N, CA and C atoms as an extended XYZ file, in Angstrom:
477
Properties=species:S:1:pos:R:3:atomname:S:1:resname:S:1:resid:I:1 pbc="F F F"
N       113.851       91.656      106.983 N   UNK     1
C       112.979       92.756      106.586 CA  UNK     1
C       111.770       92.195      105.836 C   UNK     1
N       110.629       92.808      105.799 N   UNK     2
C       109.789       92.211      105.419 CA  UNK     2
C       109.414       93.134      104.222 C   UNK     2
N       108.300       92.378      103.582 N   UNK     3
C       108.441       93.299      101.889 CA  UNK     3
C       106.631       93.191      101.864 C   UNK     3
N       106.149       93.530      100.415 N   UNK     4
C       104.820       93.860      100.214 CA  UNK     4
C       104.225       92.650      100.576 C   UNK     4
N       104.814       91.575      100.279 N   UNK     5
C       104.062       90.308      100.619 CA  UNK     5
C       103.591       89.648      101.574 C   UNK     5
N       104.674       90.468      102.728 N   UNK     6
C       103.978       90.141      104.492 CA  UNK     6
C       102.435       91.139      104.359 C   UNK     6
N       102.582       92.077      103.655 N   UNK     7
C       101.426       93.194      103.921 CA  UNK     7
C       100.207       92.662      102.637 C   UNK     7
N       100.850       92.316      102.358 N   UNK     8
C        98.979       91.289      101.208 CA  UNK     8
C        98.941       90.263      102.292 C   UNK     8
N        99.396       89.186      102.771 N   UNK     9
C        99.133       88.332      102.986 CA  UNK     9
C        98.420       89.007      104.471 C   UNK     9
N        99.044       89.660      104.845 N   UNK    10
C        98.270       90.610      106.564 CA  UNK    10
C        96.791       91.012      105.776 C   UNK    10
N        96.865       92.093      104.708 N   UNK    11
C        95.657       92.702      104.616 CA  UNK    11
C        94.631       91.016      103.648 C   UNK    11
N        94.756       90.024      103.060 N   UNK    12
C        94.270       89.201      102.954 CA  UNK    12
C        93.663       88.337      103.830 C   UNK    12
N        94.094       88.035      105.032 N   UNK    13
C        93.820       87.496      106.053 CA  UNK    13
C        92.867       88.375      107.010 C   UNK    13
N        93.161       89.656      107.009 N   UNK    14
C        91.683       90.183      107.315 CA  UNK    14
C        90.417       90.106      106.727 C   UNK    14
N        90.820       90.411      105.357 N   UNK    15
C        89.639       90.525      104.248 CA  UNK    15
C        88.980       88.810      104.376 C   UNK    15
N        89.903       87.999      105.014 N   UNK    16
C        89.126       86.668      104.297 CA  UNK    16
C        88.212       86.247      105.997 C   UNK    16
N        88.806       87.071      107.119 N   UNK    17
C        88.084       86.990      108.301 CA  UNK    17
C        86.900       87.765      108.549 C   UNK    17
N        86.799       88.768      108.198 N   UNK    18
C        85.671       89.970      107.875 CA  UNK    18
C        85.035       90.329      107.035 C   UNK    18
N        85.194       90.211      105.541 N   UNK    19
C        85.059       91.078      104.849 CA  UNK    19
C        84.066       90.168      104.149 C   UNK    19
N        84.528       89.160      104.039 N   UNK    20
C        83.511       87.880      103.218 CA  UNK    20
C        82.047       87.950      103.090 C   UNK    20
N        81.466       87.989      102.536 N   UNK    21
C        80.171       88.032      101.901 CA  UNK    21
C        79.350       89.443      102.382 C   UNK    21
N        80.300       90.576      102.698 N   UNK    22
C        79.770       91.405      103.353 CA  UNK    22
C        78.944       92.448      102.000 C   UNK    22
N        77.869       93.345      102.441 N   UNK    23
C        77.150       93.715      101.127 CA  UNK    23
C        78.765       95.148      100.816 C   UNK    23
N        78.873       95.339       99.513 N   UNK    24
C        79.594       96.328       99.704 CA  UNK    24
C        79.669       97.620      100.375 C   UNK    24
N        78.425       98.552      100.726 N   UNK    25
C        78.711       99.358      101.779 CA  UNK    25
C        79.088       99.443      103.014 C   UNK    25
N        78.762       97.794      103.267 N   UNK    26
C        79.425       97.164      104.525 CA  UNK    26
C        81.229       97.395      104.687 C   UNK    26
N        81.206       96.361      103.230 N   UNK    27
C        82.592       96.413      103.309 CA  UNK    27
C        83.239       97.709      103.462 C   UNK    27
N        82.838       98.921      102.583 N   UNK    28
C        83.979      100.266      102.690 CA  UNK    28
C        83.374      101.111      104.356 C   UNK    28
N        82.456      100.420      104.790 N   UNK    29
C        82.501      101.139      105.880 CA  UNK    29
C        83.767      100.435      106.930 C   UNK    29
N        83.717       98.869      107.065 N   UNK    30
C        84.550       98.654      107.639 CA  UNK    30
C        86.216       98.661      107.490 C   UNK    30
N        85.991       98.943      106.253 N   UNK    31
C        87.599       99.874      105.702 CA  UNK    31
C        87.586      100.679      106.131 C   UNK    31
N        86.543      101.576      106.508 N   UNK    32
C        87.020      102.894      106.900 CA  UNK    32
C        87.570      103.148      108.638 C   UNK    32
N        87.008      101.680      109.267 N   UNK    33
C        87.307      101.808      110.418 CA  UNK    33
C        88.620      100.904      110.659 C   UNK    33
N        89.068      100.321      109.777 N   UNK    34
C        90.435       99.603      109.327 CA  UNK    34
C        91.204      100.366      109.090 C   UNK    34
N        91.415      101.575      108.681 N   UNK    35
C        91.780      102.330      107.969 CA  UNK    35
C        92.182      103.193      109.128 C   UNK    35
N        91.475      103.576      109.493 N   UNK    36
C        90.971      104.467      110.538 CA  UNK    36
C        92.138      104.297      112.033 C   UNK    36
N        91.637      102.951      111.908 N   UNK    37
C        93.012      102.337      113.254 CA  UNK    37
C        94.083      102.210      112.380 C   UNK    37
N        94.618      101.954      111.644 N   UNK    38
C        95.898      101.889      110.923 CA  UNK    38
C        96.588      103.746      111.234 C   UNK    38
N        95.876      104.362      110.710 N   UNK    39
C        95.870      105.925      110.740 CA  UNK    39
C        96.324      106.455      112.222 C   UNK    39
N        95.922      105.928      113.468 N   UNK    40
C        95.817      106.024      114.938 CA  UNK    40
C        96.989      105.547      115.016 C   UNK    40
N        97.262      104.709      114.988 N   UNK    41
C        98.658      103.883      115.368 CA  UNK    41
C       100.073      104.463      114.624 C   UNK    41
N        99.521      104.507      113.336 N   UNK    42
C       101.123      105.981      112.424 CA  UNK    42
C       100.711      107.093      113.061 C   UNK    42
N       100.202      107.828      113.193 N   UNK    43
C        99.842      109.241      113.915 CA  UNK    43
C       100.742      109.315      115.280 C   UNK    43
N       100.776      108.035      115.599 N   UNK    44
C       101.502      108.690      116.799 CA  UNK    44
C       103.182      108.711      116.972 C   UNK    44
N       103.708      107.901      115.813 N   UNK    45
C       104.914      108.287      115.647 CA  UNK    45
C       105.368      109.362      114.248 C   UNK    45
N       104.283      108.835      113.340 N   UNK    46
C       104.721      110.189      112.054 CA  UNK    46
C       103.919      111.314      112.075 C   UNK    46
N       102.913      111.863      112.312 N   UNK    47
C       102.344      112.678      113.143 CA  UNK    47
C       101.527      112.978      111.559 C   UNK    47
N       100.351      114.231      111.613 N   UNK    48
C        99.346      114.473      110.686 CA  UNK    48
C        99.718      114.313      109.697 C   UNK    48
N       100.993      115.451      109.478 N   UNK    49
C       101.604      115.857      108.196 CA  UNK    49
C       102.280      115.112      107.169 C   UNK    49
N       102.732      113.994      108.153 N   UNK    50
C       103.672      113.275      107.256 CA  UNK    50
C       102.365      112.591      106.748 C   UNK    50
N       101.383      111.326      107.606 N   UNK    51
C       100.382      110.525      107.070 CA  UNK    51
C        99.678      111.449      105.869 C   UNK    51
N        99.218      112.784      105.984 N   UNK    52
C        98.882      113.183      105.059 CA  UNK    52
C        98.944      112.962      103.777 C   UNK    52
N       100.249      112.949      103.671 N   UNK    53
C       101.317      113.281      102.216 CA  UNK    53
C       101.353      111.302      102.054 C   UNK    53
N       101.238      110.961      102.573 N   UNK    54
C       101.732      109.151      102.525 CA  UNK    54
C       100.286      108.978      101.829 C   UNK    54
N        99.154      108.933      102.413 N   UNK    55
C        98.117      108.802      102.112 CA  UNK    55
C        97.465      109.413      101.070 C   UNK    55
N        97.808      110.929      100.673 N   UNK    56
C        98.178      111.544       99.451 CA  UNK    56
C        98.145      111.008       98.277 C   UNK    56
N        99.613      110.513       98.536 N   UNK    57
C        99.890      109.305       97.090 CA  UNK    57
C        99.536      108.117       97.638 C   UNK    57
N        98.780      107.650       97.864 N   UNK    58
C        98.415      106.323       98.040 CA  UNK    58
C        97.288      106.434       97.135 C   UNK    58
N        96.523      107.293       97.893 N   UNK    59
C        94.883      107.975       97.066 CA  UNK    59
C        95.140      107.852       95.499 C   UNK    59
N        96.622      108.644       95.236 N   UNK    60
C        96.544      109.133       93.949 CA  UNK    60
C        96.357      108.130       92.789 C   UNK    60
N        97.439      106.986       93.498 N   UNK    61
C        98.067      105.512       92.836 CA  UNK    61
C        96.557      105.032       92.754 C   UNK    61
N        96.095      104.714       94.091 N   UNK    62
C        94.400      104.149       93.778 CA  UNK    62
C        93.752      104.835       93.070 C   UNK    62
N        93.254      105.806       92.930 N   UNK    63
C        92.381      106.951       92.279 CA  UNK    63
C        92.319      106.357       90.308 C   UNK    63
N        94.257      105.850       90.275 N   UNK    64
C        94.669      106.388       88.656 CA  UNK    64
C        94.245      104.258       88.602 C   UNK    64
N        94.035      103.445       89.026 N   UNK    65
C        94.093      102.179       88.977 CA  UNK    65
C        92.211      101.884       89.437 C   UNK    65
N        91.631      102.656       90.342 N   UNK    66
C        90.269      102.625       90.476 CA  UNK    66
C        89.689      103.843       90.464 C   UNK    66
N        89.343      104.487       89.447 N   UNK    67
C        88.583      105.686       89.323 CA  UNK    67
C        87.345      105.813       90.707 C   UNK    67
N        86.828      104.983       90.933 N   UNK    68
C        85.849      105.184       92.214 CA  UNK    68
C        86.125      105.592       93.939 C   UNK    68
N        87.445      105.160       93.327 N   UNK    69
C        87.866      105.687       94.842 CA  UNK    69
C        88.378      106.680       95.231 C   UNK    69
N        88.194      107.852       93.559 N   UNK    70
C        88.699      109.364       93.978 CA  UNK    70
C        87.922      109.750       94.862 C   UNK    70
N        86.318      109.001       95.111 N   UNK    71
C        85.830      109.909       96.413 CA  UNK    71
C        86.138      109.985       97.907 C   UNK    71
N        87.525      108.946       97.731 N   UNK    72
C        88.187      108.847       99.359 CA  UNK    72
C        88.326      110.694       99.374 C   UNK    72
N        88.761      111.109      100.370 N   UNK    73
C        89.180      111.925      101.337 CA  UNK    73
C        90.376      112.102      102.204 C   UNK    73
N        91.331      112.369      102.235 N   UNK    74
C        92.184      112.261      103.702 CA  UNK    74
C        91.269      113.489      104.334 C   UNK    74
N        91.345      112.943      105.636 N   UNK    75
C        90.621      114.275      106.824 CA  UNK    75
C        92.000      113.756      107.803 C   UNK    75
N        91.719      114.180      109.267 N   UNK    76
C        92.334      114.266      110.923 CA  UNK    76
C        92.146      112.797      111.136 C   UNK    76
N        91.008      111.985      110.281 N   UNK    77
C        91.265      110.866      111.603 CA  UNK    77
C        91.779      109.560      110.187 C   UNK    77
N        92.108      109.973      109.179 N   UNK    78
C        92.498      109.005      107.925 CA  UNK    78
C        91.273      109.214      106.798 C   UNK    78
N        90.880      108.478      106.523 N   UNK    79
C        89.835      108.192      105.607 CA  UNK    79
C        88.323      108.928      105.806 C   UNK    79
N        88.114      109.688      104.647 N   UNK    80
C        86.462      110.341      104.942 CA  UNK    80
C        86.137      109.149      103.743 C   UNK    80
N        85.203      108.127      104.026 N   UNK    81
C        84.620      107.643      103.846 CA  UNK    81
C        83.229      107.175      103.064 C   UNK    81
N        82.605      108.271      103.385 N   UNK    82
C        81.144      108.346      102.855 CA  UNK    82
C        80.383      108.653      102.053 C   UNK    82
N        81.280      109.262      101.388 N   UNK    83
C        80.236      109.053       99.552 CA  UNK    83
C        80.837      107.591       98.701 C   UNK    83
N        82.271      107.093       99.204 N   UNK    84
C        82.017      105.487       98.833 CA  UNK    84
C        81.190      104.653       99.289 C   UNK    84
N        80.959      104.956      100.523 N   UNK    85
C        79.729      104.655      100.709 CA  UNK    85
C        78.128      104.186      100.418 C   UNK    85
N        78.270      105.677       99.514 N   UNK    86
C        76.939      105.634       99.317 CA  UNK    86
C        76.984      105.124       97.884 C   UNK    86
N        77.851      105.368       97.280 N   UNK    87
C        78.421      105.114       96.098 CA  UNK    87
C        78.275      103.640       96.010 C   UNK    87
N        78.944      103.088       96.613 N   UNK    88
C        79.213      101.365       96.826 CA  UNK    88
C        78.266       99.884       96.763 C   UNK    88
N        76.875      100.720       96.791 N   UNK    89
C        75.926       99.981       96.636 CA  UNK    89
C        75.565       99.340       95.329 C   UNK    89
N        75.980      100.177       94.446 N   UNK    90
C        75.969      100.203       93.028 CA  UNK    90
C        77.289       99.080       92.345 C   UNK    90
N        78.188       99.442       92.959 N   UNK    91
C        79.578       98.796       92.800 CA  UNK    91
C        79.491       97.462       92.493 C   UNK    91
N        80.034       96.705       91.729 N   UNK    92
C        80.458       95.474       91.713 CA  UNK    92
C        81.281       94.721       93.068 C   UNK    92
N        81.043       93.924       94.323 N   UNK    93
C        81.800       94.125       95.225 CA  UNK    93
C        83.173       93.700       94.597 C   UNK    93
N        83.609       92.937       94.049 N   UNK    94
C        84.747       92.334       93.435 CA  UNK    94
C        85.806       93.588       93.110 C   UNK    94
N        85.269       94.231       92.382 N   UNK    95
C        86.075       95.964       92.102 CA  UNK    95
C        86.590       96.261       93.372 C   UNK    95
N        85.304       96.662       94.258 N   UNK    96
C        85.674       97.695       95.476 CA  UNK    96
C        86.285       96.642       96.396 C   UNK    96
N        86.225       95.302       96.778 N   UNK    97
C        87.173       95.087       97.177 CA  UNK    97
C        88.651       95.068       96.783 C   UNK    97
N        89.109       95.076       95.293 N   UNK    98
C        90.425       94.750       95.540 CA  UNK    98
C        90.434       96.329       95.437 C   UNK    98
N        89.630       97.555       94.740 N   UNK    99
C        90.849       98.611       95.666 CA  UNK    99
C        90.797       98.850       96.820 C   UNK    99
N        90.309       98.645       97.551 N   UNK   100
C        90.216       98.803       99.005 CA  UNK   100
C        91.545       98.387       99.817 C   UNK   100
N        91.282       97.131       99.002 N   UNK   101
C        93.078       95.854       99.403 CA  UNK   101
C        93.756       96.824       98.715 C   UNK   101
N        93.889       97.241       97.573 N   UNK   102
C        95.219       98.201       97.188 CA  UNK   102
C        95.469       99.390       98.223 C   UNK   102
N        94.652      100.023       98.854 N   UNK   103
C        94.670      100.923       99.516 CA  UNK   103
C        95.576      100.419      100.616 C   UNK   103
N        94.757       99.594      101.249 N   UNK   104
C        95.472       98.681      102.881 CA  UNK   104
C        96.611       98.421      102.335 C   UNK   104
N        97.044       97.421      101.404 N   UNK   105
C        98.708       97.166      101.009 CA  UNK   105
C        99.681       98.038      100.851 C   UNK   105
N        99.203       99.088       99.808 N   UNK   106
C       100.459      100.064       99.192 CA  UNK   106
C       100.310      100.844      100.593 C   UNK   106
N        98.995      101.311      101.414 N   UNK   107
C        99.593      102.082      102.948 CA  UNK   107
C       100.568      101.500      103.545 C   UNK   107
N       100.547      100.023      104.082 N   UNK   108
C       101.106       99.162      104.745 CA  UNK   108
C       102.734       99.340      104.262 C   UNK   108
N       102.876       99.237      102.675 N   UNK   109
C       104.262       99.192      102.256 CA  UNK   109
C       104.676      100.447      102.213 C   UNK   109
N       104.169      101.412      101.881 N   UNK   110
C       104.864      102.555      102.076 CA  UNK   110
C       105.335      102.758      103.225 C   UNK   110
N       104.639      102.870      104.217 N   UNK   111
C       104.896      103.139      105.747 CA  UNK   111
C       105.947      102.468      106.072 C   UNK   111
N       105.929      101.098      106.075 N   UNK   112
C       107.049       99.745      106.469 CA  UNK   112
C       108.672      100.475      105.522 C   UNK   112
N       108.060      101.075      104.180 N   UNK   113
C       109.553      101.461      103.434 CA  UNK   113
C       110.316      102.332      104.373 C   UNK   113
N       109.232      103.451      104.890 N   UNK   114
C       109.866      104.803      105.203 CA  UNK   114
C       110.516      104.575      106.795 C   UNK   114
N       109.685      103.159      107.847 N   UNK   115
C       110.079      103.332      109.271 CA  UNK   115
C       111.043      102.493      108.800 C   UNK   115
N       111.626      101.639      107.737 N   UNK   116
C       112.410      100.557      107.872 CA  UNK   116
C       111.509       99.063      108.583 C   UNK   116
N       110.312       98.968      108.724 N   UNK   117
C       109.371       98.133      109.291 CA  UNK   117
C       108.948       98.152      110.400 C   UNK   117
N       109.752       98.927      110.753 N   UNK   118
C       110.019       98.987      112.683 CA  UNK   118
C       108.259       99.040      113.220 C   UNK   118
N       107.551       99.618      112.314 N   UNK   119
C       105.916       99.808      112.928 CA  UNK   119
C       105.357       98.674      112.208 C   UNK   119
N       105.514       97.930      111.297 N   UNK   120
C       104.808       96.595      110.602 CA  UNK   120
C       103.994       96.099      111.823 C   UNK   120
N       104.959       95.339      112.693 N   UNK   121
C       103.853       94.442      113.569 CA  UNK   121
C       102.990       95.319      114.151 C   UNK   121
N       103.149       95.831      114.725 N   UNK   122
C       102.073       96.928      115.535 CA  UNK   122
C       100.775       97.539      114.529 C   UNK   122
N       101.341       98.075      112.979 N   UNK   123
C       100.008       98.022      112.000 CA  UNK   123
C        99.581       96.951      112.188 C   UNK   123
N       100.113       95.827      111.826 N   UNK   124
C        99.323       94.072      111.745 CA  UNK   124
C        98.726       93.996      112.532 C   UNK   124
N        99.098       93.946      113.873 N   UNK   125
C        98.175       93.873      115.017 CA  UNK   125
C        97.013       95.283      115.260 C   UNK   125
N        97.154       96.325      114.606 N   UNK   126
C        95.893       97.215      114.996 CA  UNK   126
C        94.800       96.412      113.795 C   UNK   126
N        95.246       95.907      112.152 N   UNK   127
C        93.867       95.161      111.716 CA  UNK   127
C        93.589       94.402      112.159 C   UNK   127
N        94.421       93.183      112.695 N   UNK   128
C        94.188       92.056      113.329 CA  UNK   128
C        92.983       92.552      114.345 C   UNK   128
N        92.916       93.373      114.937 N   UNK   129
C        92.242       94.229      116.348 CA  UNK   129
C        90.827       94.557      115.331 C   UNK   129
N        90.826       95.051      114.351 N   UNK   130
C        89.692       95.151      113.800 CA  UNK   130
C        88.751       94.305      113.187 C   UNK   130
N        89.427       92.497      113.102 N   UNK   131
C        89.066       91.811      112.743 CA  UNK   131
C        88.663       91.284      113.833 C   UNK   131
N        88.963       91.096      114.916 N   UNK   132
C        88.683       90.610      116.123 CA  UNK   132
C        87.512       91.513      116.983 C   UNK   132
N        87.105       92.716      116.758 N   UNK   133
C        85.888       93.594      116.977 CA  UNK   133
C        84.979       93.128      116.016 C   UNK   133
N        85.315       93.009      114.982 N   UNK   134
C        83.991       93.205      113.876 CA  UNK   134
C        83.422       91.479      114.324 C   UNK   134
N        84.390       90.854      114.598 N   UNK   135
C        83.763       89.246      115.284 CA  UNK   135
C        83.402       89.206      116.319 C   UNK   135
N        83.544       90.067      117.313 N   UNK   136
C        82.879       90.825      118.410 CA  UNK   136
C        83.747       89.790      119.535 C   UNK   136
N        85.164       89.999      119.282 N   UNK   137
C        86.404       89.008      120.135 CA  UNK   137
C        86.799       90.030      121.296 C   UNK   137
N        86.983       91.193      120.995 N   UNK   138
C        88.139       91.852      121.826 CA  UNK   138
C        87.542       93.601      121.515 C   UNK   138
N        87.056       94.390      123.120 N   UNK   139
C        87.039       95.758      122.911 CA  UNK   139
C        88.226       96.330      122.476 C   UNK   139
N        88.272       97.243      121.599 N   UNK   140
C        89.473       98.377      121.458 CA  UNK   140
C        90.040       98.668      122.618 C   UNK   140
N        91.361       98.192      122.482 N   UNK   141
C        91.761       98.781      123.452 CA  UNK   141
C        92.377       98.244      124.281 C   UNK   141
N        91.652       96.852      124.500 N   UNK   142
C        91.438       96.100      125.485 CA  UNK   142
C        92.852       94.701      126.152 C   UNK   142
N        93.648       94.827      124.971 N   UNK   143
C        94.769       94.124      124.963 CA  UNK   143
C        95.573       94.359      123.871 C   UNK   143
N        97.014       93.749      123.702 N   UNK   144
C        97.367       94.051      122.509 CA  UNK   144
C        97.866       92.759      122.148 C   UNK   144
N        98.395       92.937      120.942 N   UNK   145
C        98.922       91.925      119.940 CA  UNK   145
C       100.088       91.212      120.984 C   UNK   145
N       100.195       89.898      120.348 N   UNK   146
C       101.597       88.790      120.653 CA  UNK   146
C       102.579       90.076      120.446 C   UNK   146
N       103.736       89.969      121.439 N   UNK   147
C       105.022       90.539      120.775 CA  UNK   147
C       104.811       92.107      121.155 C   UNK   147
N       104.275       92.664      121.462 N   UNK   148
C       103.320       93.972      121.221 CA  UNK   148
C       102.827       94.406      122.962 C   UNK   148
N       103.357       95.165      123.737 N   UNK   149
C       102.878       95.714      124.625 CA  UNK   149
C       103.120       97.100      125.587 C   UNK   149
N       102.080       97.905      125.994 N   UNK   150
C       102.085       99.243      126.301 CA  UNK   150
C       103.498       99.774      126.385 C   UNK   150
N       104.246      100.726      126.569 N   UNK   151
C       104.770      101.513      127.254 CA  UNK   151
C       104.119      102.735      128.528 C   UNK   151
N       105.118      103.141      129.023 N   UNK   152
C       105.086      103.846      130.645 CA  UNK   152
C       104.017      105.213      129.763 C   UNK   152
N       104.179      105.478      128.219 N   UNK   153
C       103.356      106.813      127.807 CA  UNK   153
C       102.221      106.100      127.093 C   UNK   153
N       101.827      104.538      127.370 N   UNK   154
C       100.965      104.073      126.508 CA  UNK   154
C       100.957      103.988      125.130 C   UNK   154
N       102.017      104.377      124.613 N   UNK   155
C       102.256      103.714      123.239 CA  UNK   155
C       102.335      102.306      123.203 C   UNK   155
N       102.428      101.735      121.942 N   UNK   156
C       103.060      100.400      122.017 CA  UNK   156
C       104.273       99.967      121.813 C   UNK   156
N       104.731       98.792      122.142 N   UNK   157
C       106.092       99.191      122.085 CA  UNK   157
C       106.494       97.762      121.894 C   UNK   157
N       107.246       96.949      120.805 N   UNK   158
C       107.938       96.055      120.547 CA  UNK   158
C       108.530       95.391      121.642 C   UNK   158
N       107.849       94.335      122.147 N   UNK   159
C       108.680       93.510      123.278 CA  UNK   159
C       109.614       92.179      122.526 C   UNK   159
């Protein structure tokens, strides 16, 4: 079983492929599309309601540890985004990155607590997928992760 530390060292290894010297509005935009695919991939086995409430307290935990990031949002597709945004310019990037990383981790571990991990690799591989777009490697979509491939309804499915 894997614990918080597979999920820092996952959401670290993105941050240190992408995220690096990016100006900070950069960075929370591309959280938001990190975020965003993380959100796509639980949606289709825990469906709105549950991510809601997961993301809920995730917000809350971040919110009470980074006051700036009460302007997240949950909406339909994960993360509303855009007054950190606009916000972020101002920011120290050092701040807004590590809550950002708190955000990606405690999602990652919560989720991994509640499936028993069973969705871990498949999250890993949807950032991995976002790190590999933002380097302009691989369209969405376009293949999937090691270990990781379609099913007959196009889900993914643990090979």
């Amino acid at each position: 079983m894997r614990d918080a530390n597979a999920h820092s060292a996952c959401v670290d290894a993105w941050m240190d492929r992408v995220a690096q010297g990016l100006p900070p509005d950069r960075f929370a935009h591309l959280f938001e599309r990190a975020f965003s695919a993380l959100w796509r991939r639980a949606h289709v086995t825990l469906g709105e309601v549950t991510l809601g409430a997961i993301v809920d307290r995730v917000l809350y935990y971040a919110s009470e540890r980074y006051p700036v990031l009460s302007s997240l949002e949950v909406n339909s597709a994960g993360l509303y985004c855009v007054e950190l945004q606009v916000l972020a310019g101002g920011l120290p990037r050092d701040e807004l990155a590590e809550g950002l990383r708190f955000i990606l981790v405690e999602f990652l571990t919560v989720l991994g607590n509640l499936t028993a991990e069973i969705l871990t690799p498949a999250l890993h591989a949807e950032l991995s997928k976002v790190a590999q777009e933002e380097a302009g490697g691989v369209e969405r979509g376009s293949e999937s992760a090691p270990g990781i491939s379609e099913g007959e309804d196009g889900e993914e499915a643990e090979s």
